[in-house]
mmCIF file of C-alpha atoms and ligand atoms in Angstrom:
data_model
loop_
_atom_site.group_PDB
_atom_site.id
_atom_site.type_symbol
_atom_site.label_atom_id
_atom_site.label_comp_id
_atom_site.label_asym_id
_atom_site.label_seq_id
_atom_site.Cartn_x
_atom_site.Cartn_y
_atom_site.Cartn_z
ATOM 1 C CA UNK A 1 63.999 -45.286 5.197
ATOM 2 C CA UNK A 2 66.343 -48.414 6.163
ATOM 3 C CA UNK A 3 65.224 -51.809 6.111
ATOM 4 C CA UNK A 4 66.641 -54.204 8.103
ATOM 5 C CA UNK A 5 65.937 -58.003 9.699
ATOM 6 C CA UNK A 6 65.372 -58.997 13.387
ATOM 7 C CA UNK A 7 64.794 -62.447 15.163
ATOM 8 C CA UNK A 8 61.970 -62.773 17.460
ATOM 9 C CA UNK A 9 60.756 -65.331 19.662
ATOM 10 C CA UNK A 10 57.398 -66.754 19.031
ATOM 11 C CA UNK A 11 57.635 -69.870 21.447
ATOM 12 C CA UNK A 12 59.825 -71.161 24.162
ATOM 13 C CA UNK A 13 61.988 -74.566 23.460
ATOM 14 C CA UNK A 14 60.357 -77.416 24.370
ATOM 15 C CA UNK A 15 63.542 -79.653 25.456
ATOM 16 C CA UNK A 16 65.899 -77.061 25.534
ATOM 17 C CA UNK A 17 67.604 -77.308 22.401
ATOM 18 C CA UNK A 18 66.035 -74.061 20.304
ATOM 19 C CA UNK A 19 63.938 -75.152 16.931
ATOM 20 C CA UNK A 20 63.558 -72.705 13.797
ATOM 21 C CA UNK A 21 59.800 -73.278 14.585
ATOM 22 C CA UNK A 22 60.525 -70.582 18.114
ATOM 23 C CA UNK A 23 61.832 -67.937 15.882
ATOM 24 C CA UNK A 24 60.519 -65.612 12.943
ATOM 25 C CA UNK A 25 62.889 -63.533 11.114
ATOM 26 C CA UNK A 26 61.019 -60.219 10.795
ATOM 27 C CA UNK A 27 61.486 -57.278 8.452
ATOM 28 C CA UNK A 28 61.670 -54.199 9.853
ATOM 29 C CA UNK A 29 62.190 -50.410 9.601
ATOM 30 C CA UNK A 30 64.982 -48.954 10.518
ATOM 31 C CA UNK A 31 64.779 -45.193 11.532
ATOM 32 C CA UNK A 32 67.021 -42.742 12.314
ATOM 33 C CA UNK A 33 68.833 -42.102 15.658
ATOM 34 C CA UNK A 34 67.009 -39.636 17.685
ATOM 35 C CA UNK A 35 69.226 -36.898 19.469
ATOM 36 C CA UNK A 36 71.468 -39.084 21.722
ATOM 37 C CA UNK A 37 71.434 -42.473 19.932
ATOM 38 C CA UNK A 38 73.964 -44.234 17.480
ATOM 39 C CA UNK A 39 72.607 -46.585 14.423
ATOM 40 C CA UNK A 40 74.954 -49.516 13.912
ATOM 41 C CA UNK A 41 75.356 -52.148 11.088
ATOM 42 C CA UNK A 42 75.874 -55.272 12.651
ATOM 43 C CA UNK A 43 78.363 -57.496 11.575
ATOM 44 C CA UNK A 44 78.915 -60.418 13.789
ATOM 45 C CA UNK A 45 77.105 -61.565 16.645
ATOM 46 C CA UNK A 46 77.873 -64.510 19.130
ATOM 47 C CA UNK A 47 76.212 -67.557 19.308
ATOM 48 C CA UNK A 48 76.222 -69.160 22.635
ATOM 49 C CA UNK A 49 74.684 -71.479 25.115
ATOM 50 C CA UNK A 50 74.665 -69.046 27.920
ATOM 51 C CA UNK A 51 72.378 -66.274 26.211
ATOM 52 C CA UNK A 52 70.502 -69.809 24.452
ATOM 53 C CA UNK A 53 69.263 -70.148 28.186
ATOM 54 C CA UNK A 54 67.465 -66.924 27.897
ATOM 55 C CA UNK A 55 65.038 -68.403 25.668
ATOM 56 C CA UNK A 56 63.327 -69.982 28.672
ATOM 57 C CA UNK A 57 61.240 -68.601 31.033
ATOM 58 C CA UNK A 58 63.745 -67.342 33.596
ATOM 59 C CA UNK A 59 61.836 -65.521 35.959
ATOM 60 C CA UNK A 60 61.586 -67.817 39.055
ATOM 61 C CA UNK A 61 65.325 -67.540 38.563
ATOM 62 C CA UNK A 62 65.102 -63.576 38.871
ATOM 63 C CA UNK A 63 67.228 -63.395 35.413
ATOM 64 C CA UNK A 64 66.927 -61.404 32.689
ATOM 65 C CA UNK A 65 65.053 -63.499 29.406
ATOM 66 C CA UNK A 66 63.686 -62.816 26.053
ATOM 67 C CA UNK A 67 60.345 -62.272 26.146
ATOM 68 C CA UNK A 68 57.972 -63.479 23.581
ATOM 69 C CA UNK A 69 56.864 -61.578 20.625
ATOM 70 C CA UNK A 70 60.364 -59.414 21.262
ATOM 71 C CA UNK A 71 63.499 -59.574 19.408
ATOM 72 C CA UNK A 72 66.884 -62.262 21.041
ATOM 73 C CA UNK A 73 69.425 -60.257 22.090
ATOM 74 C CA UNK A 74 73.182 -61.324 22.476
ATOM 75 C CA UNK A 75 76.784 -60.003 21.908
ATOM 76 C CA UNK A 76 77.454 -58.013 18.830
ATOM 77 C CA UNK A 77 80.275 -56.566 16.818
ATOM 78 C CA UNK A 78 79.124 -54.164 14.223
ATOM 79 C CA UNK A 79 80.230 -50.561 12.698
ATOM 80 C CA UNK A 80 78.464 -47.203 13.074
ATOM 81 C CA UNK A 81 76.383 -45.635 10.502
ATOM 82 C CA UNK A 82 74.778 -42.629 11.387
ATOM 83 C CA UNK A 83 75.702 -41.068 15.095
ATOM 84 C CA UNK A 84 73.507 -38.334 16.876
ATOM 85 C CA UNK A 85 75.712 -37.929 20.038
ATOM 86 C CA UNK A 86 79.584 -36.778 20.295
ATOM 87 C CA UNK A 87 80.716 -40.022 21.606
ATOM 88 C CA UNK A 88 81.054 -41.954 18.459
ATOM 89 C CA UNK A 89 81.401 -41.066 14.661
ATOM 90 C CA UNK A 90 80.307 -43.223 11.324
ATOM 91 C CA UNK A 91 83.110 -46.011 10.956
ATOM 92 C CA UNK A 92 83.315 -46.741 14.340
ATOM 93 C CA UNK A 93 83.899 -50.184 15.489
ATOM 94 C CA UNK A 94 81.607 -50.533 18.455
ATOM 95 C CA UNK A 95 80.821 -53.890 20.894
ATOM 96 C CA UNK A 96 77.314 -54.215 22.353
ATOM 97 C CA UNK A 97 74.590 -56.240 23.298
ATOM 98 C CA UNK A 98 71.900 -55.661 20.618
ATOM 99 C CA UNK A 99 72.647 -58.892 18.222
ATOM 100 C CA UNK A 100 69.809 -60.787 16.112
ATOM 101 C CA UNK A 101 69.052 -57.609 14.025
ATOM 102 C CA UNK A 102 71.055 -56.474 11.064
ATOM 103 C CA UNK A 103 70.771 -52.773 12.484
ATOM 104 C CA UNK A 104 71.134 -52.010 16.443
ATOM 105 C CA UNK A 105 69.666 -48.694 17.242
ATOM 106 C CA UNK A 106 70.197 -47.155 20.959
ATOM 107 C CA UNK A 107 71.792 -44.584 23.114
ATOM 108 C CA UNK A 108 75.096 -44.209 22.535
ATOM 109 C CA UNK A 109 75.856 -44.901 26.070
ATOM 110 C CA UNK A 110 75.108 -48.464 25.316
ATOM 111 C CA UNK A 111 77.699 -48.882 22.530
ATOM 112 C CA UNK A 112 81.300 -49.528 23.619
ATOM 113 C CA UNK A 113 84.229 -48.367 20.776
ATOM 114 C CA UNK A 114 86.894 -51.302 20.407
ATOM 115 C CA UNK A 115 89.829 -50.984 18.260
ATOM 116 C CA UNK A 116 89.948 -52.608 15.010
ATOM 117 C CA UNK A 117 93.457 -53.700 15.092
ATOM 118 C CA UNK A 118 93.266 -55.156 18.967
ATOM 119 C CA UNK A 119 92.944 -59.128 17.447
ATOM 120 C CA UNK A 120 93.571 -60.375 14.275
ATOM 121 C CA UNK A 121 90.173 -60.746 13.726
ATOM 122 C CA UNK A 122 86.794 -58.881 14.895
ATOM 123 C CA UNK A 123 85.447 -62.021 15.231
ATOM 124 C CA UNK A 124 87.911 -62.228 18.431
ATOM 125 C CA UNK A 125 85.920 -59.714 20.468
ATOM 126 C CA UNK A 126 83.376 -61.876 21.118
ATOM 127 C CA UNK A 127 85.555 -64.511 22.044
ATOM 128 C CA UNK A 128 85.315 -65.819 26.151
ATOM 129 C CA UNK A 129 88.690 -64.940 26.822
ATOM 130 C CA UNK A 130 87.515 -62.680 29.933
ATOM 131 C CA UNK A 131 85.703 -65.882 31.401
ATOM 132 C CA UNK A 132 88.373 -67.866 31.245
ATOM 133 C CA UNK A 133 91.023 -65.847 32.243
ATOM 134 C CA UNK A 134 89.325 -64.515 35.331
ATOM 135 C CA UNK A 135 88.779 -68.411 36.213
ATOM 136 C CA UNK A 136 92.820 -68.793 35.511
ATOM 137 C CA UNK A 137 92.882 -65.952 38.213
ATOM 138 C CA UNK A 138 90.650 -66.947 40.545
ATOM 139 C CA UNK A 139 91.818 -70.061 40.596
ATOM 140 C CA UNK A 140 95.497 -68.900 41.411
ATOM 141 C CA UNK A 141 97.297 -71.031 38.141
ATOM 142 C CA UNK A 142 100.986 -70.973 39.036
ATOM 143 C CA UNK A 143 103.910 -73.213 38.048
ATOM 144 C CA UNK A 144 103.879 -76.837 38.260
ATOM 145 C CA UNK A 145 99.761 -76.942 38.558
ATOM 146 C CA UNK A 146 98.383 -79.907 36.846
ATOM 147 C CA UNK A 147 94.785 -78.340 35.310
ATOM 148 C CA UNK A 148 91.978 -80.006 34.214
ATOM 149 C CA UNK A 149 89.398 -77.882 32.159
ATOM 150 C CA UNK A 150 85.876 -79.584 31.271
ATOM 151 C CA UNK A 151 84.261 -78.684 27.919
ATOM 152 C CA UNK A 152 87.931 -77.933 26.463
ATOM 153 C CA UNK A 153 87.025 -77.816 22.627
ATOM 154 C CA UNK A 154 84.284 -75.148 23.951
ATOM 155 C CA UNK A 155 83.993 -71.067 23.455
ATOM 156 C CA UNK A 156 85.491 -70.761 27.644
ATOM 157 C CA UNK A 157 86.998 -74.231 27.780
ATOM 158 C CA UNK A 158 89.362 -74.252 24.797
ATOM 159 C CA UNK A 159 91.010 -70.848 26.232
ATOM 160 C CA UNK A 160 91.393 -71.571 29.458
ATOM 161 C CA UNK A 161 93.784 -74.205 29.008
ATOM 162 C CA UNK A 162 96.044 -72.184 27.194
ATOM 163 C CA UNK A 163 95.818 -68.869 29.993
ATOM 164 C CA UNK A 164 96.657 -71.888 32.559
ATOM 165 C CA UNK A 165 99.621 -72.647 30.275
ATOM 166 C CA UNK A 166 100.877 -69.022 30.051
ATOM 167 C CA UNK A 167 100.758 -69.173 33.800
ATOM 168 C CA UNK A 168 103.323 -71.948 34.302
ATOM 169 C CA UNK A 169 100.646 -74.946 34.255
ATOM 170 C CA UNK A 170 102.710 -77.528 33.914
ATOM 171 C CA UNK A 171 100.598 -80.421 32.758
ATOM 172 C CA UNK A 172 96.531 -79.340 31.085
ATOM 173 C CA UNK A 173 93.928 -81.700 30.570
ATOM 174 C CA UNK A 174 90.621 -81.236 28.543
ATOM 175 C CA UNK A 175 87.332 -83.270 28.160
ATOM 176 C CA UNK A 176 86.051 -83.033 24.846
ATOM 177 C CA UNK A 177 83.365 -84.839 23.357
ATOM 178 C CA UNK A 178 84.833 -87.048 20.724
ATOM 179 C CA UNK A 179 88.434 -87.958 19.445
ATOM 180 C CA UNK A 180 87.823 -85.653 16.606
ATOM 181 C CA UNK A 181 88.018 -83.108 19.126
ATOM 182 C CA UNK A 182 90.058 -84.510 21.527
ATOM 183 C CA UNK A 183 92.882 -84.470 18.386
ATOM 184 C CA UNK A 184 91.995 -80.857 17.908
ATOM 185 C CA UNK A 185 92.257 -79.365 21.409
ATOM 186 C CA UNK A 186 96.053 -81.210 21.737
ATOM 187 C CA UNK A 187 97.171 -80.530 18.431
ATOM 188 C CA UNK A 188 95.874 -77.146 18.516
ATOM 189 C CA UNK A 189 95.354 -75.443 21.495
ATOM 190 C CA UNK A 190 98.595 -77.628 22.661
ATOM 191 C CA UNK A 191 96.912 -78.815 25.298
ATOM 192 C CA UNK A 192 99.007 -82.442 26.719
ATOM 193 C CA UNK A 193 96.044 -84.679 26.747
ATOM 194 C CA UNK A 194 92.565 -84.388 25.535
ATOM 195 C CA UNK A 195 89.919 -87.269 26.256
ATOM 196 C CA UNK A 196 86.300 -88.370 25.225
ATOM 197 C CA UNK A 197 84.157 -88.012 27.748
ATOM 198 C CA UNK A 198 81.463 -90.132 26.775
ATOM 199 C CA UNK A 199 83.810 -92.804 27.549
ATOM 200 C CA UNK A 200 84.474 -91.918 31.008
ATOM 201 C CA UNK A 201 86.008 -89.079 33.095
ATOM 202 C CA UNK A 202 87.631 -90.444 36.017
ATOM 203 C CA UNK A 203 90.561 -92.689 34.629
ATOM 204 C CA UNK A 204 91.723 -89.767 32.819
ATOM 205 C CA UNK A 205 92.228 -87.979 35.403
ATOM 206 C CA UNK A 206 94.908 -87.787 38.877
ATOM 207 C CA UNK A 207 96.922 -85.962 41.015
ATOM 208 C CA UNK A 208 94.822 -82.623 39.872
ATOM 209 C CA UNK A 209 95.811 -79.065 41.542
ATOM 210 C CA UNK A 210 93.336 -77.111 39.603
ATOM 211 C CA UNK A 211 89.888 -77.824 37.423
ATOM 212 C CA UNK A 212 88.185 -75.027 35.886
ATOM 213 C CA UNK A 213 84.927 -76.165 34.816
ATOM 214 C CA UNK A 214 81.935 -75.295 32.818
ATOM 215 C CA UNK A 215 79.474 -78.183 32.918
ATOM 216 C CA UNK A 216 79.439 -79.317 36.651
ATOM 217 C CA UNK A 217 77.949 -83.293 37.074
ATOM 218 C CA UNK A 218 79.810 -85.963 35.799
ATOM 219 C CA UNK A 219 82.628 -83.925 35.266
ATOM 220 C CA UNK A 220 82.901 -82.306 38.675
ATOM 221 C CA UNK A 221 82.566 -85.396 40.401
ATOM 222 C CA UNK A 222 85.379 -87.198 38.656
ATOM 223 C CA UNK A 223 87.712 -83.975 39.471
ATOM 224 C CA UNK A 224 86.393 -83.714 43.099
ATOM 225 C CA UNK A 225 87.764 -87.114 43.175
ATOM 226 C CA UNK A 226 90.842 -86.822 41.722
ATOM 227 C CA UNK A 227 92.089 -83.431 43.306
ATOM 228 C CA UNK A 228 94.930 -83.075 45.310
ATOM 229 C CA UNK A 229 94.599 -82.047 49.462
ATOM 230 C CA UNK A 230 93.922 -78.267 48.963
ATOM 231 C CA UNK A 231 93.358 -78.353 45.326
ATOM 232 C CA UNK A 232 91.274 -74.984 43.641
ATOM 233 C CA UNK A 233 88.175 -75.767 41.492
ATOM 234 C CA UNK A 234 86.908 -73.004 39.722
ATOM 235 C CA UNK A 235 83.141 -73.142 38.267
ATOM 236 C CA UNK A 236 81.914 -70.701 35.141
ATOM 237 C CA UNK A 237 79.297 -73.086 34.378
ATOM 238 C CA UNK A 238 76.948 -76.445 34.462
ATOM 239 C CA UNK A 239 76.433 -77.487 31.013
ATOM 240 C CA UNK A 240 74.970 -81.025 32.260
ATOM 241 C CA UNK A 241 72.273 -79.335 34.478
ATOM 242 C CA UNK A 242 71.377 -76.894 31.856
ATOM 243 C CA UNK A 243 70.991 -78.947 29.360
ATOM 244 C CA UNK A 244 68.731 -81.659 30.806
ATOM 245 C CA UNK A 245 67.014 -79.538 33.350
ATOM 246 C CA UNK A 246 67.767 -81.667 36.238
ATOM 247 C CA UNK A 247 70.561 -81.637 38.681
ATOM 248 C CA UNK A 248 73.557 -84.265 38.238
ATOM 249 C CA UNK A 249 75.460 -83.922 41.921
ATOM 250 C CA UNK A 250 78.677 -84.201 42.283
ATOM 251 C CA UNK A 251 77.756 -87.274 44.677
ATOM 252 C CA UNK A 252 81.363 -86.800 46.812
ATOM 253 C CA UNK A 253 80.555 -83.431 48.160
ATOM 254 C CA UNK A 254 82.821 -85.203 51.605
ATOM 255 C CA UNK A 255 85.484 -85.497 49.454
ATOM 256 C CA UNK A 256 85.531 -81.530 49.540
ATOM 257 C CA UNK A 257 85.751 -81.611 53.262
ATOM 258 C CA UNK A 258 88.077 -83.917 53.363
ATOM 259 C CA UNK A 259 90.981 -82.756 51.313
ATOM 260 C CA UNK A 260 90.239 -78.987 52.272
ATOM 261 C CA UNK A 261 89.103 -78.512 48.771
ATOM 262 C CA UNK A 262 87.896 -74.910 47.526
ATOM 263 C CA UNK A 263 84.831 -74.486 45.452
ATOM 264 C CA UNK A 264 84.303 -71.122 43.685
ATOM 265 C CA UNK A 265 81.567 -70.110 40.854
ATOM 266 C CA UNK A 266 81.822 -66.675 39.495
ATOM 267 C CA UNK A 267 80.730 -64.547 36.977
ATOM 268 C CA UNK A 268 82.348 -62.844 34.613
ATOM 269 C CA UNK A 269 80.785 -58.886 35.625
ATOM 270 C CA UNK A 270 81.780 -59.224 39.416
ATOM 271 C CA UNK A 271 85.470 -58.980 38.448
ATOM 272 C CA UNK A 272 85.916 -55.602 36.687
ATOM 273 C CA UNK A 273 89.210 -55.130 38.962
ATOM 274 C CA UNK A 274 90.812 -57.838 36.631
ATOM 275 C CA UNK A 275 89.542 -56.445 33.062
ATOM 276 C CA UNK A 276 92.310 -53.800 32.993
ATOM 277 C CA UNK A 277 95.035 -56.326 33.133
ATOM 278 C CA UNK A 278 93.110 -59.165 30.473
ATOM 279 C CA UNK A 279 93.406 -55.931 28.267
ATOM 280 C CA UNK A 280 96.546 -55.605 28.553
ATOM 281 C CA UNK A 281 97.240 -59.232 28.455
ATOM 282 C CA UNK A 282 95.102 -61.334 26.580
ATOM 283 C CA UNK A 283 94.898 -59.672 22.795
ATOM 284 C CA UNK A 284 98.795 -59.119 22.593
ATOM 285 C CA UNK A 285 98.914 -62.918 23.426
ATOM 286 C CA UNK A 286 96.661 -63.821 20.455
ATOM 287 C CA UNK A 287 98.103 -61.215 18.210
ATOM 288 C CA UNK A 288 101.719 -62.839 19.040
ATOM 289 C CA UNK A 289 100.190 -66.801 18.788
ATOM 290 C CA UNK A 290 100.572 -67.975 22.283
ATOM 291 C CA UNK A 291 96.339 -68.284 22.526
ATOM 292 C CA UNK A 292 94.782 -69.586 19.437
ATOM 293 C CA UNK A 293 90.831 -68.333 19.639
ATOM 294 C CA UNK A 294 88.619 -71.928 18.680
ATOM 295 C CA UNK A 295 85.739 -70.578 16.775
ATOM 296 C CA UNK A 296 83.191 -71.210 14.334
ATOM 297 C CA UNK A 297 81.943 -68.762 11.711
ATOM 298 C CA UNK A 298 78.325 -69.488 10.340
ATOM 299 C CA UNK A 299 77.011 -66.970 8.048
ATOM 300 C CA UNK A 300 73.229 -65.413 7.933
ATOM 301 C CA UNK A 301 71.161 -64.227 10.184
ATOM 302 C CA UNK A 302 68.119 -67.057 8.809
ATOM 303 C CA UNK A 303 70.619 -69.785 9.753
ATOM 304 C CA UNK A 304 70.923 -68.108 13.787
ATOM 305 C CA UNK A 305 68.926 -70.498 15.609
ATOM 306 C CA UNK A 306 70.301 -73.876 13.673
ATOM 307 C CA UNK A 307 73.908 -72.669 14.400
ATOM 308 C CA UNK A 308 72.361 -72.265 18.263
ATOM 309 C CA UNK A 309 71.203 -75.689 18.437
ATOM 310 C CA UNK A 310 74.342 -77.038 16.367
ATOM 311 C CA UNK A 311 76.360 -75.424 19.240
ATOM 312 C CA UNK A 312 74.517 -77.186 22.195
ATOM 313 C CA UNK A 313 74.365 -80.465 20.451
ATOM 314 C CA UNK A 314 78.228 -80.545 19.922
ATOM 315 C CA UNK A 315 78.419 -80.134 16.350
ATOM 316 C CA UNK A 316 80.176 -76.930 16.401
ATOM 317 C CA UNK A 317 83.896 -76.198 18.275
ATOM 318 C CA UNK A 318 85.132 -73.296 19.745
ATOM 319 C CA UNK A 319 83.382 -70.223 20.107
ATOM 320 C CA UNK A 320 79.980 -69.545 17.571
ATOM 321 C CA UNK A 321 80.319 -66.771 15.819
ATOM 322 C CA UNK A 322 76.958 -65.701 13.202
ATOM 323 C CA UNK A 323 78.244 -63.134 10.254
ATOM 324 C CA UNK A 324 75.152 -60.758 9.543
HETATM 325 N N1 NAP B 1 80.128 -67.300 34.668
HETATM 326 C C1 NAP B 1 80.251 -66.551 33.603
HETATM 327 O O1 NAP B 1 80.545 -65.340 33.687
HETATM 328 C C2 NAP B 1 80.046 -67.160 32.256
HETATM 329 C C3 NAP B 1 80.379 -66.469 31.090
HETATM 330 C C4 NAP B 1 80.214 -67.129 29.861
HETATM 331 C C5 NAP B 1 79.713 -68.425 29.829
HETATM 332 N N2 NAP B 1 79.355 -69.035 30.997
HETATM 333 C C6 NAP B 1 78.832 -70.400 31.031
HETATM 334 O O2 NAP B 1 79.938 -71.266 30.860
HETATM 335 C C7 NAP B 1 79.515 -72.439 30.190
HETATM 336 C C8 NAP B 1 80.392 -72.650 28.978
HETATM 337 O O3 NAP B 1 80.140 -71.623 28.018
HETATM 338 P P1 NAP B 1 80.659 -71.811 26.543
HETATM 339 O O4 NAP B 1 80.114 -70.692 25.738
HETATM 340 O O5 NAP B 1 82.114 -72.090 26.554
HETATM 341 O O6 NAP B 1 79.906 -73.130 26.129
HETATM 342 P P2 NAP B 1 80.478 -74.444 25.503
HETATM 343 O O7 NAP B 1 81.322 -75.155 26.488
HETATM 344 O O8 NAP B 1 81.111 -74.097 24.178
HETATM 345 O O9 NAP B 1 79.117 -75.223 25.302
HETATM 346 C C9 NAP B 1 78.806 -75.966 24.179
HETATM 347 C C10 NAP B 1 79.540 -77.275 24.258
HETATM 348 O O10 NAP B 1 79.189 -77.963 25.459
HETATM 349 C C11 NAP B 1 79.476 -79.322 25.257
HETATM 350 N N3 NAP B 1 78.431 -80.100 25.922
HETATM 351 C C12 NAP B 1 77.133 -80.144 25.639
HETATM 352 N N4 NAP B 1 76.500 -80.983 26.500
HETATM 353 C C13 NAP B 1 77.440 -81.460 27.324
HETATM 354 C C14 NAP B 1 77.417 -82.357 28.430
HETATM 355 N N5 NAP B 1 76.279 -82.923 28.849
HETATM 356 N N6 NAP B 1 78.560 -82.598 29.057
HETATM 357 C C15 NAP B 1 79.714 -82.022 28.631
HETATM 358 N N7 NAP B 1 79.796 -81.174 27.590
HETATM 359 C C16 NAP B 1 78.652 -80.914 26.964
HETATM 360 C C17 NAP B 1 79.485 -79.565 23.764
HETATM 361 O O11 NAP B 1 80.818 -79.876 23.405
HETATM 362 P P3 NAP B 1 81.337 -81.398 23.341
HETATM 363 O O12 NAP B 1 81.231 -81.818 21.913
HETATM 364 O O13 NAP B 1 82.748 -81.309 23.817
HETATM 365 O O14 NAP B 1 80.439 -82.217 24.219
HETATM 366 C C18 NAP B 1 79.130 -78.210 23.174
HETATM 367 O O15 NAP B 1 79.843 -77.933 21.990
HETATM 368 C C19 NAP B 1 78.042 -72.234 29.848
HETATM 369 O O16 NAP B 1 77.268 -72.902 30.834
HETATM 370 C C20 NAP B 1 77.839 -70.732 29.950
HETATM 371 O O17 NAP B 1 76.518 -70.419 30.317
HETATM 372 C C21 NAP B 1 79.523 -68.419 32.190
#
């Protein structure tokens, strides 16, 4: 019989940022697939402040969280090892949603087969390049846009940038936070200016047609402000409010009025009309160099939940990636 490890959750944060003290790595056994299911070895799973949320109790909010006593689950890249149904076959490369566990044992319905060979790395499948480029789209990116993108050294931020780019964007702009950063996501990710936000948003900023942002407050005040008459802003997230618990405005919400601004959050899974053509777009362009993925590979399971709270803090750029 297999053994294998899985991370449960023994107690919810108490200020949001996850402590090793909420987890326990348990051992487990692993058994067989019954007739239908596929047993997968995990090998990389992501890391991210989204799924970090579901660590909370989410229920007023009507969303799906971990509960307590039962294993995290999140994004996971990992290879089949024994398969009772037709569908898939030992070797497999499959995508799913059963990370925190070194084995991932369901119906094989629940397993999606990727191909090996579609990024340079598997790490790159559980990149956010489906966020941001259904923001890119949304937000109707076309030549000569000026784009500002908030958390731009971040797993959405520091791709979205580059998609606006590939779209004929003619000037991008990025709030990071520090120069360390700021030096990465222009050098990089080629972005033409990169700034520290801790040092102020608004006089970096002018003249915008476009801001995709993920962290709402501060941020999306200052681009509210700055945006052209009948400029697009395009929301995937509100890092600010998430991470202190407490609403930050924007505080100009006439300004929207005003200058005929749009305002558009989305998710990700209302937009399968648009996944076809990411497919077809978005690996060839990091296979041929024109997107660089930003990520961060920590390795071990055990070291999960301080690579979590690494992330949220800033510590980490790009995309976190854990190798099981
Ligand atoms: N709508 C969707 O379908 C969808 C899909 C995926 C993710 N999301 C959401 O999109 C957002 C971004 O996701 P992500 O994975 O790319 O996260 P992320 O931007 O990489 O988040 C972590 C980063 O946020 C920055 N940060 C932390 N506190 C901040 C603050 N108060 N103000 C500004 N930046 C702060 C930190 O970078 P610095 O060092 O630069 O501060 C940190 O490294 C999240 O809210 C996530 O839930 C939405």
């Amino acid at each position: 019989m297999r053994r294998g490890r899985e991370m449960r959750l023994v107690s919810r944060p108490a200020q949001r940022i996850p402590d090793p003290g909420d987890v326990r790595l348990v051992e487990v056994t692993v058994p067989d697939p019954a007739p239908g299911q596929v047993l997968v070895r995990n090998m990389f799973m992501s890391i991210d402040p989204g799924s970090l949320l579901r660590m909370d109790d989410l229920s007023r909010l009507d969303i799906p969280h971990f509960e307590l006593g039962a294993p995290l689950w999140a994004d996971a890249v990992g290879e089949v090892v024994v398969s009772a149904d037709a569908a898939l076959r030992p070797g497999d490369v499959v995508w799913h949603r059963f990370g925190w566990r070194d084995y991932a044992l369901a119906d094989a319905a629940e397993f999606r087969r990727v191909d090996p060979a579609a990024y340079p790395s598997l790490t790159h499948h559980l990149c956010f390049g489906i966020v941001a480029y259904i923001g890119i789209e949304l937000a109707r990116v076309g030549p000569g846009d000026t784009v500002f993108v908030s958390s731009a050294a971040g797993g959405v931020g520091s791709i979205a940038g580059q998609i606006a780019r590939l779209r004929g964007a003619s000037r991008v702009i990025g709030a990071v936070g520090s120069p360390e950063k700021a030096a990465y996501v222009t050098e990089t990710l080629r972005y033409d200016a990169a700034f520290d936000y801790h040092a102020g948003i608004r006089p970096h900023l002018d003249e915008l047609d476009v801001c995709f942002d993920s962290v709402g407050g501060a941020h999306l005040e200052a681009a509210i402000d700055a945006m052209r008459p009948r400029g697009r802003i395009v929301m995937c997230g509100a890092t600010q409010e998430v991470r202190s618990g407490r609403p930050h405005g924007p505080r100009n919400m006439l300004a929207v009025i005003g200058k005929r601004l749009s305002l558009l959050g989305f998710y990700t899974f209302d937009h399968p009309e648009l996944v076809p053509r990411f497919e077809a777009e978005f690996p060839r362009w990091v296979r041929e160099g024109e997107v660089v993925i930003a990520q961060t590979v920590v390795d071990g399971l055990e070291n999960g939940i301080t690579a979590a709270a690494d992330q949220l803090r800033g510590v980490h750029t790009g995309k976190v990636v854990l190798r099981l």
